[in-house]
């Protein structure tokens, strides 16, 4: 594929809509993603994240609106666009009939990459994914982290300009997650545009230079993570666990409490200083509380609510 | 690149993925290909042959051989197009992985049809070798059985994938095998000539593709005269092409949603 015009956004959608059984899963989505950005899409289950990503690669028909990837209209150019896109799906679909190396080879052949070229490429990718020792292992012999790294390596076989990752670290232990993060940062340095969905707020906070919060198919917020925390929410949170009503009433009387919420037996007080509230707690016998700076998770909860989703 | 060439190249990459998997397990697979028809031919051909004597001027074993060969083409392609394809479509999500590359649904489906027909060809080759050793093949004209078997494979692979497009689980395939494949095999002239059947049943058999495959294969194998080549081929092609196009359409609806 020809070089992408640097002025042109990698992804551009205008009023993009998708409805399943009368429910708008993606509702008038307007997005522009620039080349080289690392964009996180956050949202509760059913917010429309995966559907949006599936539309980006032509795996889901578009009901209305417009979508272009690399300036090419979708889904008409799905096949052409996918030549330059890497996909790490939510559910592993590595080929269990093949070894690690064969998985990469066979996948590369789907792109029409000649076998001679693939040999070197596979060598590089196994290095990148730290899977050199596992080249001839079966998929069933790999740990969860190794599988994800292999899926990532597989997604890079065609040297994509855009990498789409749907919950790439779900279910991994902290070490495996950090290994993936490190790889993704390397890719960002190479100039690849990355779009990731995740349920881990600290993951988005650390990796992404832009966070889009989606709910009910709509964009609720769209900014760099730090800016989102600054602009969308009070600077600090006081969590009081299992306290009696009289104490809570006194905490609430602090005038710097901008907002409060209850979830189960935890009370959340949001504000800038919360000095009086803290003094009240210190003087009381109750010691089960936590005072901390607000984070992306607080923003997320504020924007999407505390209700459980399916 | 020309569209047709690109379509074929991509379908071939699906086909070669499958043959790569097959190559890993070729041993047991080939044993099945050789062993089962050999058993059928020897046991039924010899055992029943004692009672039956000659059928249409052939020993019963020679008559049966072409029927067993065609049935094997039907079964190989059907199994591959149902159980194996369903595994790749649903259980392993292999097709979804392919659809993240430039490969499209039509190319996946056509690649799978080509592969299933190739499996038919492999099993038919095995039977042809066995039949030759048993002295059941008349002459070199029998080599023309191979393209007919491949076409039969294409036809039944397409039908199987059409069934797979609606499958919710493996059990669903029992409907198709019990209600369609088995009666068809019993009525299409595999075990006995169909002219002893009531005329209505004969027409039913003639409306299904297996009868036409056997009508071409039996004379090619036994040195008989091949007649109505074009109509027989047309039935196989029409069934295959219609089912193949419908299967691709329905599988696209199922996966791209």
PDB file of C-alpha atoms in Angstrom, chain A residues 20 54 58-61 79 82-83 87 93 95-98 102 105-107 109-111, chain B residues 10 13-14 17 20-21 24 92-94 96-104 255-257:
ATOM      1  CA  UNK A  20     -28.377  -4.789  17.209  1.00  0.00           C
ATOM      2  CA  UNK A  54     -14.715  -4.627  14.387  1.00  0.00           C
ATOM      3  CA  UNK A  58     -14.599  -4.595   8.193  1.00  0.00           C
ATOM      4  CA  UNK A  59     -15.711  -7.442  10.466  1.00  0.00           C
ATOM      5  CA  UNK A  60     -18.991  -5.691  11.202  1.00  0.00           C
ATOM      6  CA  UNK A  61     -21.322  -3.979   8.707  1.00  0.00           C
ATOM      7  CA  UNK A  79      -9.390  -6.218   2.348  1.00  0.00           C
ATOM      8  CA  UNK A  82      -6.395  -5.013   6.413  1.00  0.00           C
ATOM      9  CA  UNK A  83      -3.171  -5.373   4.446  1.00  0.00           C
ATOM     10  CA  UNK A  87      -5.257  -7.155  14.968  1.00  0.00           C
ATOM     11  CA  UNK A  93      -7.558 -17.501  17.924  1.00  0.00           C
ATOM     12  CA  UNK A  95      -4.018 -22.047  15.468  1.00  0.00           C
ATOM     13  CA  UNK A  96      -3.808 -24.956  17.955  1.00  0.00           C
ATOM     14  CA  UNK A  97      -2.800 -27.335  15.155  1.00  0.00           C
ATOM     15  CA  UNK A  98       0.495 -25.522  14.659  1.00  0.00           C
ATOM     16  CA  UNK A 102       4.103 -22.265  11.980  1.00  0.00           C
ATOM     17  CA  UNK A 105       4.234 -18.578   8.860  1.00  0.00           C
ATOM     18  CA  UNK A 106       0.693 -19.599   7.981  1.00  0.00           C
ATOM     19  CA  UNK A 107      -0.676 -16.218   9.043  1.00  0.00           C
ATOM     20  CA  UNK A 109       0.875 -16.508   3.930  1.00  0.00           C
ATOM     21  CA  UNK A 110      -2.680 -15.148   4.321  1.00  0.00           C
ATOM     22  CA  UNK A 111      -1.152 -11.732   3.567  1.00  0.00           C
TER      23      UNK A 111
ATOM     24  CA  UNK B  10      -5.909 -16.318  -1.181  1.00  0.00           C
ATOM     25  CA  UNK B  13      -3.461 -20.019   1.218  1.00  0.00           C
ATOM     26  CA  UNK B  14      -6.461 -21.386   3.157  1.00  0.00           C
ATOM     27  CA  UNK B  17      -3.062 -24.130   5.779  1.00  0.00           C
ATOM     28  CA  UNK B  20      -0.297 -28.487   6.412  1.00  0.00           C
ATOM     29  CA  UNK B  21      -2.419 -29.645   9.337  1.00  0.00           C
ATOM     30  CA  UNK B  24       0.954 -33.719  10.526  1.00  0.00           C
ATOM     31  CA  UNK B  92     -11.227 -22.508  17.253  1.00  0.00           C
ATOM     32  CA  UNK B  93     -12.245 -19.197  15.650  1.00  0.00           C
ATOM     33  CA  UNK B  94      -9.647 -19.896  12.965  1.00  0.00           C
ATOM     34  CA  UNK B  96     -12.102 -15.042  12.337  1.00  0.00           C
ATOM     35  CA  UNK B  97      -8.318 -14.962  12.517  1.00  0.00           C
ATOM     36  CA  UNK B  98      -8.122 -15.298   8.735  1.00  0.00           C
ATOM     37  CA  UNK B  99     -10.657 -12.491   8.385  1.00  0.00           C
ATOM     38  CA  UNK B 100      -8.279 -10.127  10.191  1.00  0.00           C
ATOM     39  CA  UNK B 101      -5.968 -10.478   7.199  1.00  0.00           C
ATOM     40  CA  UNK B 102      -6.799  -9.379   3.629  1.00  0.00           C
ATOM     41  CA  UNK B 103      -8.598 -12.712   3.141  1.00  0.00           C
ATOM     42  CA  UNK B 104     -12.387 -12.387   2.748  1.00  0.00           C
ATOM     43  CA  UNK B 255     -19.551 -14.024  10.779  1.00  0.00           C
ATOM     44  CA  UNK B 256     -19.708 -10.399   9.633  1.00  0.00           C
ATOM     45  CA  UNK B 257     -22.511  -9.082  11.824  1.00  0.00           C
TER      46      UNK B 257
END
